[in-house]
Short mmCIF file of C-alpha atoms and ligand atoms in Angstrom, two decimals:
data_model
loop_
_atom_site.label_atom_id
_atom_site.label_comp_id
_atom_site.label_asym_id
_atom_site.label_seq_id
_atom_site.Cartn_x
_atom_site.Cartn_y
_atom_site.Cartn_z
CA MET A 25 0.01 0.01 -0.01
CA PRO A 26 1.36 3.51 -0.83
CA SER A 27 2.25 5.89 2.06
CA HIS A 28 -1.07 7.73 1.55
CA ASN A 29 -4.49 6.15 1.87
CA PRO A 30 -5.40 5.49 -1.82
CA ILE A 31 -9.14 5.07 -1.28
CA ILE A 32 -11.30 7.80 -2.79
CA CYS A 33 -14.97 7.33 -1.97
CA ALA A 34 -17.30 8.53 -4.77
CA ILE A 35 -20.33 10.10 -3.13
CA ASP A 36 -22.93 10.21 -5.92
CA THR A 37 -26.07 11.77 -4.42
CA THR A 38 -27.90 15.10 -4.41
CA ASP A 39 -28.51 14.93 -0.67
CA VAL A 40 -26.17 17.15 1.30
CA ALA A 41 -27.01 15.67 4.70
CA GLU A 42 -26.36 12.14 3.46
CA ALA A 43 -23.09 13.19 1.80
CA LYS A 44 -21.94 15.05 4.91
CA ALA A 45 -22.72 12.12 7.22
CA LEU A 46 -20.93 9.67 4.94
CA ALA A 47 -17.88 11.89 4.61
CA ALA A 48 -17.66 12.41 8.33
CA SER A 49 -17.97 8.73 9.23
CA LEU A 50 -15.57 7.54 6.48
CA LYS A 51 -12.90 10.20 6.99
CA PRO A 52 -10.60 8.09 9.22
CA HIS A 53 -10.67 5.19 6.71
CA ILE A 54 -10.37 6.84 3.32
CA GLY A 55 -7.99 9.28 1.63
CA MET A 56 -10.53 11.55 -0.07
CA VAL A 57 -14.17 11.95 -1.06
CA LYS A 58 -15.11 12.50 -4.66
CA LEU A 59 -17.99 14.90 -5.40
CA GLY A 60 -19.06 15.21 -8.99
CA LEU A 61 -21.59 16.68 -11.37
CA GLU A 62 -24.63 15.25 -9.68
CA PHE A 63 -23.84 16.63 -6.23
CA PHE A 64 -22.43 19.90 -7.51
CA THR A 65 -25.30 20.70 -9.85
CA ALA A 66 -27.75 20.21 -7.02
CA ASN A 67 -25.85 21.88 -4.22
CA GLY A 68 -23.07 24.06 -5.63
CA ALA A 69 -19.98 25.25 -3.84
CA ALA A 70 -21.85 25.78 -0.59
CA GLY A 71 -22.81 22.07 -0.56
CA VAL A 72 -19.24 21.07 -1.24
CA ARG A 73 -18.05 23.25 1.68
CA GLU A 74 -20.56 21.56 4.02
CA VAL A 75 -19.32 18.08 3.09
CA THR A 76 -15.62 18.94 3.53
CA ALA A 77 -16.08 21.16 6.64
CA GLY A 78 -14.72 18.37 8.80
CA GLY A 79 -11.42 18.48 6.88
CA THR A 80 -12.14 15.65 4.56
CA PRO A 81 -9.81 15.93 1.53
CA LEU A 82 -11.66 16.56 -1.75
CA PHE A 83 -11.56 15.30 -5.33
CA LEU A 84 -13.76 17.71 -7.26
CA ASP A 85 -14.77 15.77 -10.41
CA LEU A 86 -16.44 18.36 -12.63
CA LYS A 87 -14.76 17.42 -15.94
CA PHE A 88 -14.46 20.92 -17.37
CA HIS A 89 -14.44 21.29 -21.18
CA ASP A 90 -14.66 24.79 -22.75
CA ILE A 91 -12.45 27.42 -24.30
CA PRO A 92 -9.15 27.93 -22.43
CA ASN A 93 -10.12 31.27 -20.84
CA THR A 94 -13.36 29.85 -19.44
CA VAL A 95 -11.75 26.68 -18.15
CA ALA A 96 -8.98 28.71 -16.47
CA GLY A 97 -11.64 30.79 -14.74
CA ALA A 98 -13.53 27.71 -13.63
CA VAL A 99 -10.36 26.16 -12.27
CA ARG A 100 -9.62 29.37 -10.27
CA ALA A 101 -13.16 29.30 -8.89
CA ALA A 102 -12.81 25.58 -7.98
CA ILE A 103 -9.50 26.14 -6.24
CA ALA A 104 -11.39 28.18 -3.63
CA LEU A 105 -12.90 24.87 -2.55
CA LYS A 106 -9.33 23.57 -1.87
CA PRO A 107 -9.58 20.27 -3.83
CA GLN A 108 -6.54 18.00 -3.86
CA LEU A 109 -7.64 16.66 -7.28
CA MET A 110 -9.91 18.02 -10.04
CA THR A 111 -10.72 16.98 -13.58
CA ILE A 112 -10.89 18.44 -17.12
CA HIS A 113 -11.45 16.73 -20.46
CA ALA A 114 -8.18 16.12 -22.27
CA SER A 115 -10.10 16.28 -25.56
CA GLY A 116 -10.42 20.02 -24.97
CA GLY A 117 -6.91 20.19 -26.35
CA LYS A 118 -3.46 21.46 -25.46
CA ALA A 119 -4.23 25.18 -25.04
CA MET A 120 -7.16 24.33 -22.75
CA MET A 121 -5.12 21.97 -20.62
CA GLN A 122 -2.21 24.46 -20.36
CA ALA A 123 -4.58 27.20 -19.27
CA ALA A 124 -6.00 24.94 -16.59
CA ALA A 125 -2.53 23.90 -15.39
CA ASP A 126 -1.43 27.54 -15.29
CA ALA A 127 -4.54 28.55 -13.30
CA ALA A 128 -3.87 25.81 -10.72
CA ARG A 129 -0.13 26.35 -10.37
CA GLY A 130 0.93 26.86 -6.75
CA SER A 131 -2.55 26.00 -5.38
CA GLY A 132 -1.71 22.46 -4.40
CA ALA A 133 -4.61 21.17 -6.52
CA LYS A 134 -3.62 18.52 -9.08
CA ILE A 135 -5.40 18.68 -12.44
CA LEU A 136 -6.28 15.34 -13.99
CA GLY A 137 -7.27 14.75 -17.57
CA VAL A 138 -10.18 12.55 -18.59
CA THR A 139 -9.30 10.75 -21.83
CA VAL A 140 -12.00 8.66 -23.49
CA LEU A 141 -15.10 8.04 -21.43
CA THR A 142 -15.36 4.34 -20.71
CA SER A 143 -18.97 4.46 -21.94
CA MET A 144 -17.59 5.01 -25.48
CA ASP A 145 -16.31 2.28 -27.80
CA ASP A 146 -14.59 2.44 -31.16
CA SER A 147 -17.87 2.89 -33.03
CA ASP A 148 -18.87 5.79 -30.74
CA LEU A 149 -15.49 7.39 -31.46
CA ALA A 150 -15.99 6.93 -35.18
CA SER A 151 -19.41 8.59 -34.94
CA ILE A 152 -17.76 11.78 -33.66
CA GLY A 153 -15.08 11.65 -36.32
CA VAL A 154 -12.31 9.99 -34.32
CA GLN A 155 -10.84 7.14 -36.43
CA ALA A 156 -8.48 5.80 -33.72
CA THR A 157 -9.36 2.80 -31.56
CA ALA A 158 -10.26 3.64 -27.99
CA PRO A 159 -6.89 2.42 -26.52
CA ASP A 160 -4.97 4.47 -29.13
CA GLN A 161 -7.03 7.54 -28.42
CA VAL A 162 -6.53 7.07 -24.66
CA ARG A 163 -2.76 6.90 -25.17
CA ARG A 164 -2.74 9.90 -27.47
CA LEU A 165 -4.73 12.05 -25.06
CA ALA A 166 -2.71 10.88 -21.98
CA ASP A 167 0.43 11.88 -23.81
CA LEU A 168 -1.01 15.28 -24.72
CA ALA A 169 -2.11 15.78 -21.09
CA LEU A 170 1.40 15.04 -19.88
CA ARG A 171 2.94 17.40 -22.41
CA SER A 172 0.42 20.10 -21.56
CA GLY A 173 1.41 20.16 -17.93
CA LEU A 174 -1.41 18.21 -16.32
CA ASP A 175 -0.57 16.25 -13.15
CA GLY A 176 -2.21 13.00 -14.17
CA ILE A 177 -5.25 11.31 -15.66
CA VAL A 178 -8.25 9.25 -14.77
CA CYS A 179 -7.99 5.85 -16.33
CA SER A 180 -9.73 2.46 -16.39
CA PRO A 181 -8.18 -0.55 -14.67
CA GLN A 182 -7.21 -1.95 -18.11
CA GLU A 183 -5.12 1.09 -18.90
CA ILE A 184 -3.03 1.50 -15.74
CA THR A 185 -0.03 -0.66 -16.73
CA LEU A 186 0.36 0.85 -20.14
CA LEU A 187 -0.03 4.48 -18.98
CA ARG A 188 2.28 3.98 -16.03
CA ALA A 189 4.95 2.72 -18.41
CA HIS A 190 4.25 5.49 -20.89
CA CYS A 191 3.84 8.48 -18.58
CA GLY A 192 6.41 7.78 -15.89
CA LYS A 193 6.23 7.36 -12.12
CA ASP A 194 5.35 10.97 -11.26
CA PHE A 195 2.15 11.12 -13.31
CA THR A 196 -0.86 10.63 -11.06
CA LEU A 197 -3.15 7.73 -12.14
CA VAL A 198 -6.60 7.66 -10.64
CA THR A 199 -8.71 4.58 -11.35
CA PRO A 200 -12.46 3.91 -11.02
CA GLY A 201 -14.05 0.58 -11.92
CA ILE A 202 -12.67 -0.95 -8.69
CA ARG A 203 -14.56 -3.82 -7.08
CA PRO A 204 -13.46 -5.68 -3.92
CA ALA A 205 -13.31 -9.42 -4.40
CA GLY A 206 -16.82 -10.93 -4.23
CA SER A 207 -18.71 -7.59 -4.46
CA ASP A 208 -21.47 -6.66 -6.91
CA LYS A 209 -20.12 -5.21 -10.12
CA GLY A 210 -23.21 -3.14 -10.84
CA ASP A 211 -22.82 -1.52 -14.26
CA GLN A 212 -18.99 -1.71 -14.18
CA LYS A 213 -17.92 -4.38 -16.69
CA ARG A 214 -14.10 -4.60 -16.51
CA THR A 215 -12.98 -4.30 -12.95
CA LEU A 216 -9.90 -4.97 -10.82
CA THR A 217 -9.78 -5.45 -7.05
CA PRO A 218 -8.24 -2.63 -5.04
CA LYS A 219 -5.03 -4.60 -4.40
CA GLU A 220 -4.66 -5.53 -8.08
CA ALA A 221 -5.16 -1.93 -9.23
CA LEU A 222 -2.40 -0.75 -6.88
CA ALA A 223 -0.09 -3.54 -8.07
CA HIS A 224 -0.70 -2.40 -11.65
CA GLY A 225 0.50 1.10 -10.65
CA ALA A 226 -2.56 3.16 -9.72
CA ASP A 227 -2.05 5.96 -7.21
CA HIS A 228 -5.66 6.45 -6.13
CA LEU A 229 -8.73 4.17 -6.33
CA VAL A 230 -12.22 5.61 -6.88
CA ILE A 231 -14.71 3.39 -5.15
CA GLY A 232 -18.37 4.29 -4.92
CA ARG A 233 -21.18 1.85 -4.41
CA PRO A 234 -19.14 -0.95 -2.74
CA ILE A 235 -18.76 1.53 0.14
CA THR A 236 -21.79 3.87 -0.10
CA GLN A 237 -24.37 1.12 -0.71
CA ALA A 238 -22.89 -1.35 1.82
CA ALA A 239 -25.06 -2.18 4.86
CA ASP A 240 -22.33 -0.53 6.90
CA PRO A 241 -20.10 1.85 4.85
CA VAL A 242 -17.48 2.21 7.52
CA THR A 243 -17.02 -1.57 7.85
CA ALA A 244 -16.77 -1.79 4.04
CA ALA A 245 -14.14 0.95 3.82
CA LYS A 246 -12.15 -0.59 6.67
CA ALA A 247 -12.20 -4.00 4.96
CA ILE A 248 -11.01 -2.50 1.70
CA LYS A 249 -8.17 -0.67 3.48
CA ALA A 250 -7.17 -3.91 5.25
CA SER A 251 -7.10 -5.75 1.89
CA LEU A 252 -4.43 -3.49 0.43
O1 C5P B 13 -20.04 3.10 -7.66
P1 C5P B 13 -18.75 2.98 -8.45
O2 C5P B 13 -17.64 2.43 -7.67
O3 C5P B 13 -18.96 2.33 -9.79
O4 C5P B 13 -18.41 4.55 -8.69
C1 C5P B 13 -17.33 4.88 -9.50
C2 C5P B 13 -17.30 6.37 -9.64
O5 C5P B 13 -16.28 6.66 -10.64
C3 C5P B 13 -18.54 7.08 -10.10
O6 C5P B 13 -18.54 8.39 -9.49
C4 C5P B 13 -18.39 7.16 -11.61
O7 C5P B 13 -19.03 8.27 -12.13
C5 C5P B 13 -16.87 7.32 -11.74
N1 C5P B 13 -16.32 6.86 -12.99
C6 C5P B 13 -16.47 5.56 -13.45
N2 C5P B 13 -15.85 5.17 -14.63
C7 C5P B 13 -15.19 6.04 -15.33
C8 C5P B 13 -15.03 7.32 -14.88
C9 C5P B 13 -15.60 7.75 -13.69
O8 C5P B 13 -17.08 4.74 -12.80
N3 C5P B 13 -14.60 5.62 -16.43
#
């Protein structure tokens, strides 16, 4: 297990009280909470502040994608929430990623690129004019993210080994699609266990429902931590 706690609990809800209670009870057992578009659209920055008020480290997963000036402004606004990690779409291009990296410099927030959404396959890419296969497009965008000054990327369990080899040891790799041995996969099709994902070279593991939907989320988080 790395020196930090690699578990990031994805809290996907619109309910501030539920998110706050989960974050508070899980804090000793996880490294960060992830709040994303669902929570943020419902509750905004004030809702985020309520959830992290107890000092829970934050991954703010808002996947910005706009012109460079607008993304830089959004990154500056997000930094006020003191996230450790935040996301932008790498397909927004080099100038957009550089503007985001510049806006975050010195803040302590790491900017991660999202490459190809795992909901898209080769035919979805072709339908938007991308002729590359999904793995080739992931590699291309990861490379562009690295060269544009981003701190890392979000990648699927299948991509960790290749991207670690390609992007070097200092590039932060954050991986969802993690399922503890024996747990329900839900809609995630290709999964690794937490221990396997770390062995492949992931830095942080995004784990949602196996913790949040467990009968006892604290027990579930503790068991995952003990398995690493
Ligand atoms: O509940 P589960 O562990 O599947 O939650 C995973 C989290 O990671 C969710 O917030 C989901 O939106 C996010 N995610 C994902 N797969 C990706 C990118 C993000 O599951 N490729």
